[in-house]
Amino acid sequence: MVLRRLCAAVALAAVTMAAALIGAGPASAAPDPEGGSKTLRAALESAARGHVEAKQKLGASQKRQKQLQSTLLTAQVEAKQLETQVAAVAARSYRLGRFNTMTLLLNASSPDTFMERMQQLDIMAQLDGRALTRYREAIAATTKAKAAVGLEIKEQQKQVAVMAKKKKEAEIALASVGGGSVAGGFVGANSPLAKPAPRNANGSWPKERCTVDDPTSGGCITPRLLNAYQQARAAGFKRYTSCFSERSSGEHPLGRACDFAAASGGFENKNASGGDKVYGNNLAAYFVKNADRLGVMYVIWFRQIWMPSTGWRAYSGSGGPNATHTNHVHLSIL
């Protein structure tokens, strides 16, 4: 009896422990120390990504239109040049129609003259046929190119509308947290150029996942973010940086964001000033100048945010220097 009770107690304890482990699940990610919300970041990502994709499609369409315009011009020139030959063919057909080709042959004074005239008429017919065929092809090419140009213009109008829509979405998202007003921003005309990240053949950004080792932590980042990090360091921005981290939202846990400390000693719990502020200004300007080369989604620095669709805008974070981004430059990559 005692043994039976002991076995039952051990079994109950095992079931209770298993239930507790199942109920506990994995530890929840830490809240984001930079403030903001998952909803805000999702809206900003959608606006930035949508704008960049529309801009890429717009550029591709404009390139195709330029090529089509060249094709159209070539076809129009060829058609114009062939008009003289076509007119001569028409005139000759009119004259021969009245004079009857068979009569021309029958009036030959000798068999040799008959054969000579027959050969001349055959050659003339071949030349006339080629000229007419080339003319018809040139006209068809002109018509096709004009129609294609019209389609590209419509495509460009569509993408311009998308860009305007995404800009509005970004403004609304920022306004929802008290930001969004036009800001002075950080621009550096003398910022060095970064080595471009790889693109697809059509100019779009390839989809990337957190697949390469993060040199700033034990986590992972995307190849595109690694390139941005390496390019920034090559440009002289070598102060403490933190990229991957477990958080409840944002790009850091996805390996698409880095925080670059303004102070030489790392993240300080105070607003950057003096040389540290200048360092942050220059780094933010560097990322903005190279945004198209690096695939920048947005940059946040000193209560301002830069996005491809809006430029620099006010970004109101509430809290300490981390939340207001006054002690570090935040970079998010597409």
Short mmCIF file of C-alpha atoms in Angstrom, two decimals:
data_model
loop_
_atom_site.label_atom_id
_atom_site.label_comp_id
_atom_site.label_asym_id
_atom_site.label_seq_id
_atom_site.Cartn_x
_atom_site.Cartn_y
_atom_site.Cartn_z
CA MET A 1 0.00 0.00 0.00
CA VAL A 2 2.79 2.39 0.93
CA LEU A 3 4.66 1.55 -2.28
CA ARG A 4 1.53 2.12 -4.30
CA ARG A 5 1.02 5.58 -2.74
CA LEU A 6 4.66 6.49 -3.37
CA CYS A 7 4.39 5.54 -7.05
CA ALA A 8 1.21 7.57 -7.42
CA ALA A 9 2.86 10.62 -5.85
CA VAL A 10 5.88 10.35 -8.19
CA ALA A 11 3.58 10.06 -11.21
CA LEU A 12 1.56 13.11 -10.14
CA ALA A 13 4.72 15.13 -9.66
CA ALA A 14 5.95 14.18 -13.14
CA VAL A 15 2.65 15.17 -14.76
CA THR A 16 2.61 18.47 -12.88
CA MET A 17 6.18 19.28 -13.96
CA ALA A 18 5.46 18.42 -17.60
CA ALA A 19 2.35 20.60 -17.58
CA ALA A 20 4.31 23.47 -16.12
CA LEU A 21 7.00 23.17 -18.79
CA ILE A 22 4.45 23.03 -21.60
CA GLY A 23 2.55 26.00 -20.25
CA ALA A 24 5.65 28.10 -19.78
CA GLY A 25 6.77 27.85 -23.43
CA PRO A 26 9.83 29.78 -24.70
CA ALA A 27 10.91 32.90 -22.88
CA SER A 28 9.28 35.98 -24.41
CA ALA A 29 11.54 38.44 -26.24
CA ALA A 30 12.64 41.55 -24.40
CA PRO A 31 10.75 44.78 -25.12
CA ASP A 32 12.39 47.13 -27.60
CA PRO A 33 14.56 49.64 -25.71
CA GLU A 34 14.29 52.06 -28.63
CA GLY A 35 10.60 52.66 -28.07
CA GLY A 36 8.05 52.78 -30.86
CA SER A 37 5.58 49.99 -31.54
CA LYS A 38 5.21 46.97 -33.75
CA THR A 39 2.37 48.69 -35.61
CA LEU A 40 4.45 51.79 -36.28
CA ARG A 41 7.42 49.80 -37.54
CA ALA A 42 5.23 47.68 -39.80
CA ALA A 43 3.71 50.82 -41.30
CA LEU A 44 7.12 52.42 -41.83
CA GLU A 45 8.49 49.26 -43.44
CA SER A 46 5.51 48.96 -45.78
CA ALA A 47 5.83 52.61 -46.79
CA ALA A 48 9.58 52.47 -47.35
CA ARG A 49 9.62 49.13 -49.15
CA GLY A 50 6.64 50.05 -51.33
CA HIS A 51 8.22 53.36 -52.31
CA VAL A 52 11.58 51.78 -53.18
CA GLU A 53 9.93 49.04 -55.27
CA ALA A 54 7.76 51.57 -57.13
CA LYS A 55 10.79 53.76 -57.78
CA GLN A 56 12.70 50.79 -59.18
CA LYS A 57 9.79 49.89 -61.48
CA LEU A 58 9.50 53.52 -62.56
CA GLY A 59 13.18 53.63 -63.47
CA ALA A 60 12.95 50.35 -65.38
CA SER A 61 9.93 51.62 -67.31
CA GLN A 62 11.69 54.87 -68.19
CA LYS A 63 14.67 52.87 -69.46
CA ARG A 64 12.40 50.70 -71.61
CA GLN A 65 10.65 53.80 -72.94
CA LYS A 66 13.99 55.30 -73.96
CA GLN A 67 14.87 52.13 -75.86
CA LEU A 68 11.45 52.08 -77.51
CA GLN A 69 11.80 55.72 -78.51
CA SER A 70 15.06 54.82 -80.25
CA THR A 71 13.36 51.89 -82.03
CA LEU A 72 10.49 54.15 -83.05
CA LEU A 73 12.83 56.79 -84.46
CA THR A 74 14.77 54.19 -86.47
CA ALA A 75 11.54 52.75 -87.91
CA GLN A 76 10.22 56.20 -88.79
CA VAL A 77 13.47 57.16 -90.58
CA GLU A 78 13.47 53.91 -92.55
CA ALA A 79 9.83 54.34 -93.53
CA LYS A 80 10.56 57.90 -94.68
CA GLN A 81 13.50 56.75 -96.78
CA LEU A 82 11.41 54.01 -98.42
CA GLU A 83 8.59 56.37 -99.33
CA THR A 84 10.47 57.47 -102.49
CA GLN A 85 10.92 53.87 -103.65
CA VAL A 86 7.31 53.04 -102.90
CA ALA A 87 6.17 56.07 -104.85
CA ALA A 88 8.31 54.96 -107.83
CA VAL A 89 6.82 51.48 -107.66
CA ALA A 90 3.33 52.92 -107.63
CA ALA A 91 4.09 55.15 -110.62
CA ARG A 92 5.64 52.32 -112.60
CA SER A 93 2.71 50.05 -111.85
CA TYR A 94 0.37 52.75 -113.11
CA ARG A 95 2.31 53.17 -116.36
CA LEU A 96 2.69 49.43 -117.00
CA GLY A 97 -0.93 48.93 -116.24
CA ARG A 98 -1.83 51.25 -119.12
CA PHE A 99 0.83 49.93 -121.49
CA ASN A 100 0.30 46.23 -120.72
CA THR A 101 3.37 44.21 -119.79
CA MET A 102 2.55 41.44 -122.28
CA THR A 103 2.44 43.95 -125.13
CA LEU A 104 5.88 45.17 -124.10
CA LEU A 105 7.22 41.64 -124.41
CA LEU A 106 5.45 40.81 -127.67
CA ASN A 107 6.83 43.94 -129.33
CA ALA A 108 10.36 42.69 -128.82
CA SER A 109 12.28 42.77 -132.13
CA SER A 110 14.14 39.52 -131.47
CA PRO A 111 14.23 36.55 -129.12
CA ASP A 112 17.23 38.07 -127.37
CA THR A 113 15.37 41.33 -126.78
CA PHE A 114 12.36 39.34 -125.50
CA MET A 115 14.52 37.49 -122.97
CA GLU A 116 16.30 40.69 -121.93
CA ARG A 117 13.01 42.49 -121.31
CA MET A 118 11.65 39.50 -119.42
CA GLN A 119 14.70 39.43 -117.12
CA GLN A 120 14.48 43.18 -116.53
CA LEU A 121 10.80 42.92 -115.61
CA ASP A 122 11.56 40.01 -113.24
CA ILE A 123 14.35 41.93 -111.52
CA MET A 124 12.17 45.01 -111.27
CA ALA A 125 9.37 42.97 -109.71
CA GLN A 126 11.76 41.51 -107.13
CA LEU A 127 13.12 44.93 -106.21
CA ASP A 128 9.64 46.37 -105.98
CA GLY A 129 8.52 43.48 -103.79
CA ARG A 130 11.44 43.93 -101.40
CA ALA A 131 10.88 47.66 -101.16
CA LEU A 132 7.19 47.20 -100.40
CA THR A 133 7.92 44.48 -97.81
CA ARG A 134 10.51 46.64 -96.03
CA TYR A 135 8.12 49.57 -96.09
CA ARG A 136 5.30 47.53 -94.58
CA GLU A 137 7.67 46.20 -91.90
CA ALA A 138 8.86 49.72 -91.04
CA ILE A 139 5.29 50.95 -90.72
CA ALA A 140 4.38 47.96 -88.53
CA ALA A 141 7.43 48.54 -86.33
CA THR A 142 6.47 52.19 -85.96
CA THR A 143 2.92 51.30 -84.93
CA LYS A 144 4.11 48.65 -82.46
CA ALA A 145 6.71 50.96 -80.89
CA LYS A 146 4.17 53.76 -80.47
CA ALA A 147 1.77 51.40 -78.70
CA ALA A 148 4.55 50.10 -76.43
CA VAL A 149 5.62 53.64 -75.52
CA GLY A 150 2.03 54.41 -74.58
CA LEU A 151 1.94 51.39 -72.25
CA GLU A 152 5.19 52.45 -70.58
CA ILE A 153 3.82 55.93 -69.97
CA LYS A 154 0.79 54.40 -68.26
CA GLU A 155 3.09 52.18 -66.17
CA GLN A 156 5.09 55.21 -65.09
CA GLN A 157 1.94 57.09 -64.10
CA LYS A 158 0.90 54.06 -62.03
CA GLN A 159 4.23 53.88 -60.18
CA VAL A 160 4.27 57.63 -59.51
CA ALA A 161 0.85 57.22 -57.91
CA VAL A 162 2.14 54.34 -55.78
CA MET A 163 5.09 56.43 -54.62
CA ALA A 164 2.78 59.28 -53.64
CA LYS A 165 0.56 56.83 -51.75
CA LYS A 166 3.48 55.33 -49.84
CA LYS A 167 4.76 58.77 -48.94
CA LYS A 168 1.34 59.62 -47.52
CA GLU A 169 1.27 56.37 -45.55
CA ALA A 170 4.65 57.18 -44.00
CA GLU A 171 3.49 60.67 -43.05
CA ILE A 172 0.33 59.30 -41.43
CA ALA A 173 2.30 56.68 -39.48
CA LEU A 174 4.74 59.27 -38.15
CA ALA A 175 1.96 61.73 -37.34
CA SER A 176 0.25 59.04 -35.25
CA VAL A 177 3.14 59.24 -32.77
CA GLY A 178 3.51 63.00 -32.85
CA GLY A 179 6.13 63.24 -35.61
CA GLY A 180 6.15 63.65 -39.36
CA SER A 181 6.85 67.35 -39.77
CA VAL A 182 9.58 68.32 -42.22
CA ALA A 183 12.95 68.42 -40.49
CA GLY A 184 16.32 69.89 -41.37
CA GLY A 185 17.97 66.51 -41.43
CA PHE A 186 21.58 65.51 -41.82
CA VAL A 187 23.18 65.74 -45.25
CA GLY A 188 26.83 65.48 -46.22
CA ALA A 189 27.81 66.39 -49.76
CA ASN A 190 31.33 65.12 -49.10
CA SER A 191 30.25 61.74 -47.70
CA PRO A 192 32.21 58.93 -49.39
CA LEU A 193 30.44 56.51 -51.71
CA ALA A 194 29.78 52.98 -50.49
CA LYS A 195 30.24 49.78 -52.45
CA PRO A 196 26.77 48.86 -53.76
CA ALA A 197 25.04 45.75 -52.45
CA PRO A 198 24.11 43.13 -55.09
CA ARG A 199 20.78 43.57 -56.90
CA ASN A 200 18.67 41.34 -59.14
CA ALA A 201 19.12 41.58 -62.90
CA ASN A 202 16.07 43.87 -63.14
CA GLY A 203 17.45 46.25 -60.52
CA SER A 204 15.24 45.11 -57.63
CA TRP A 205 16.56 44.01 -54.24
CA PRO A 206 16.76 40.24 -53.71
CA LYS A 207 14.91 38.84 -50.72
CA GLU A 208 17.34 38.03 -47.92
CA ARG A 209 17.15 36.30 -44.57
CA CYS A 210 19.27 36.34 -41.44
CA THR A 211 21.92 33.98 -42.84
CA VAL A 212 25.37 35.42 -42.11
CA ASP A 213 27.19 35.81 -38.79
CA ASP A 214 26.76 39.16 -37.10
CA PRO A 215 30.25 40.53 -36.33
CA THR A 216 28.81 42.54 -33.42
CA SER A 217 27.05 39.70 -31.58
CA GLY A 218 26.49 35.97 -31.53
CA GLY A 219 23.45 36.32 -33.76
CA CYS A 220 22.92 36.64 -37.49
CA ILE A 221 22.20 39.40 -40.02
CA THR A 222 21.37 39.62 -43.72
CA PRO A 223 24.14 39.86 -46.33
CA ARG A 224 22.88 43.34 -47.28
CA LEU A 225 23.17 44.61 -43.70
CA LEU A 226 26.64 43.09 -43.42
CA ASN A 227 27.68 45.06 -46.50
CA ALA A 228 26.30 48.30 -45.00
CA TYR A 229 28.12 47.64 -41.72
CA GLN A 230 31.39 46.88 -43.49
CA GLN A 231 31.10 49.90 -45.77
CA ALA A 232 30.46 52.21 -42.82
CA ARG A 233 33.57 50.91 -41.08
CA ALA A 234 35.60 51.28 -44.27
CA ALA A 235 34.44 54.91 -44.40
CA GLY A 236 35.85 55.49 -40.89
CA PHE A 237 32.78 54.92 -38.70
CA LYS A 238 34.28 52.35 -36.35
CA ARG A 239 32.72 53.12 -32.98
CA TYR A 240 30.79 50.49 -31.05
CA THR A 241 27.93 48.93 -33.00
CA SER A 242 25.20 46.44 -32.08
CA CYS A 243 23.11 44.72 -34.76
CA PHE A 244 21.24 41.50 -33.97
CA SER A 245 19.34 41.28 -30.69
CA GLU A 246 16.26 39.49 -29.38
CA ARG A 247 13.43 42.01 -29.17
CA SER A 248 9.67 41.96 -29.34
CA SER A 249 9.53 43.87 -32.65
CA GLY A 250 11.57 45.75 -35.21
CA GLU A 251 14.34 44.74 -37.58
CA HIS A 252 17.03 43.86 -35.02
CA PRO A 253 15.71 40.32 -34.37
CA LEU A 254 15.38 39.86 -38.15
CA GLY A 255 19.00 40.79 -38.72
CA ARG A 256 18.10 43.90 -40.71
CA ALA A 257 19.15 46.68 -38.33
CA CYS A 258 22.19 48.05 -36.52
CA ASP A 259 22.64 50.68 -33.81
CA PHE A 260 25.83 52.75 -34.11
CA ALA A 261 26.94 54.41 -30.87
CA ALA A 262 27.76 58.10 -31.14
CA ALA A 263 30.21 58.09 -28.22
CA SER A 264 33.60 56.46 -28.59
CA GLY A 265 32.99 54.47 -25.39
CA GLY A 266 29.70 52.94 -26.57
CA PHE A 267 26.07 53.67 -25.73
CA GLU A 268 25.85 56.40 -23.10
CA ASN A 269 22.71 57.28 -21.19
CA LYS A 270 22.82 60.90 -22.32
CA ASN A 271 22.33 62.95 -25.46
CA ALA A 272 25.38 63.10 -27.72
CA SER A 273 27.11 66.45 -27.90
CA GLY A 274 30.28 67.99 -29.29
CA GLY A 275 32.38 65.59 -31.33
CA ASP A 276 30.02 62.69 -30.61
CA LYS A 277 27.11 64.64 -32.10
CA VAL A 278 29.21 65.48 -35.16
CA TYR A 279 30.11 61.80 -35.52
CA GLY A 280 26.42 60.86 -35.46
CA ASN A 281 25.54 63.63 -37.93
CA ASN A 282 28.20 62.45 -40.37
CA LEU A 283 27.22 58.79 -40.06
CA ALA A 284 23.52 59.54 -40.64
CA ALA A 285 24.44 61.65 -43.66
CA TYR A 286 26.64 58.84 -44.98
CA PHE A 287 23.78 56.34 -44.90
CA VAL A 288 21.39 58.78 -46.56
CA LYS A 289 23.81 59.59 -49.39
CA ASN A 290 24.34 55.87 -50.00
CA ALA A 291 20.74 54.80 -49.40
CA ASP A 292 20.23 53.60 -52.97
CA ARG A 293 23.55 51.75 -52.95
CA LEU A 294 23.03 50.02 -49.62
CA GLY A 295 19.28 49.38 -49.71
CA VAL A 296 18.41 51.65 -46.77
CA MET A 297 14.88 51.37 -45.37
CA TYR A 298 15.26 54.20 -42.90
CA VAL A 299 17.76 56.01 -40.68
CA ILE A 300 16.91 57.44 -37.24
CA TRP A 301 19.10 59.95 -35.47
CA PHE A 302 18.52 62.70 -32.92
CA ARG A 303 14.70 62.75 -33.00
CA GLN A 304 14.59 62.62 -36.80
CA ILE A 305 13.94 59.84 -39.28
CA TRP A 306 14.95 59.62 -42.92
CA MET A 307 12.93 57.51 -45.36
CA PRO A 308 13.23 57.18 -49.16
CA SER A 309 9.75 58.60 -49.67
CA THR A 310 9.81 61.51 -47.24
CA GLY A 311 13.36 62.64 -46.62
CA TRP A 312 14.13 63.81 -43.08
CA ARG A 313 11.10 64.11 -40.80
CA ALA A 314 10.59 64.67 -37.09
CA TYR A 315 10.48 61.44 -35.07
CA SER A 316 9.15 61.81 -31.56
CA GLY A 317 10.40 59.07 -29.31
CA SER A 318 9.45 59.18 -25.65
CA GLY A 319 11.93 58.19 -23.00
CA GLY A 320 15.68 58.32 -22.61
CA PRO A 321 18.45 58.69 -25.19
CA ASN A 322 17.83 55.19 -26.57
CA ALA A 323 14.19 55.90 -27.38
CA THR A 324 14.88 59.36 -28.81
CA HIS A 325 17.92 58.06 -30.71
CA THR A 326 20.11 60.83 -29.38
CA ASN A 327 22.95 58.53 -28.36
CA HIS A 328 23.06 56.27 -31.42
CA VAL A 329 22.27 56.16 -35.14
CA HIS A 330 19.73 53.49 -36.08
CA LEU A 331 19.95 51.90 -39.52
CA SER A 332 17.32 49.59 -40.99
CA ILE A 333 17.97 47.82 -44.28
CA LEU A 334 15.43 46.54 -46.80
#
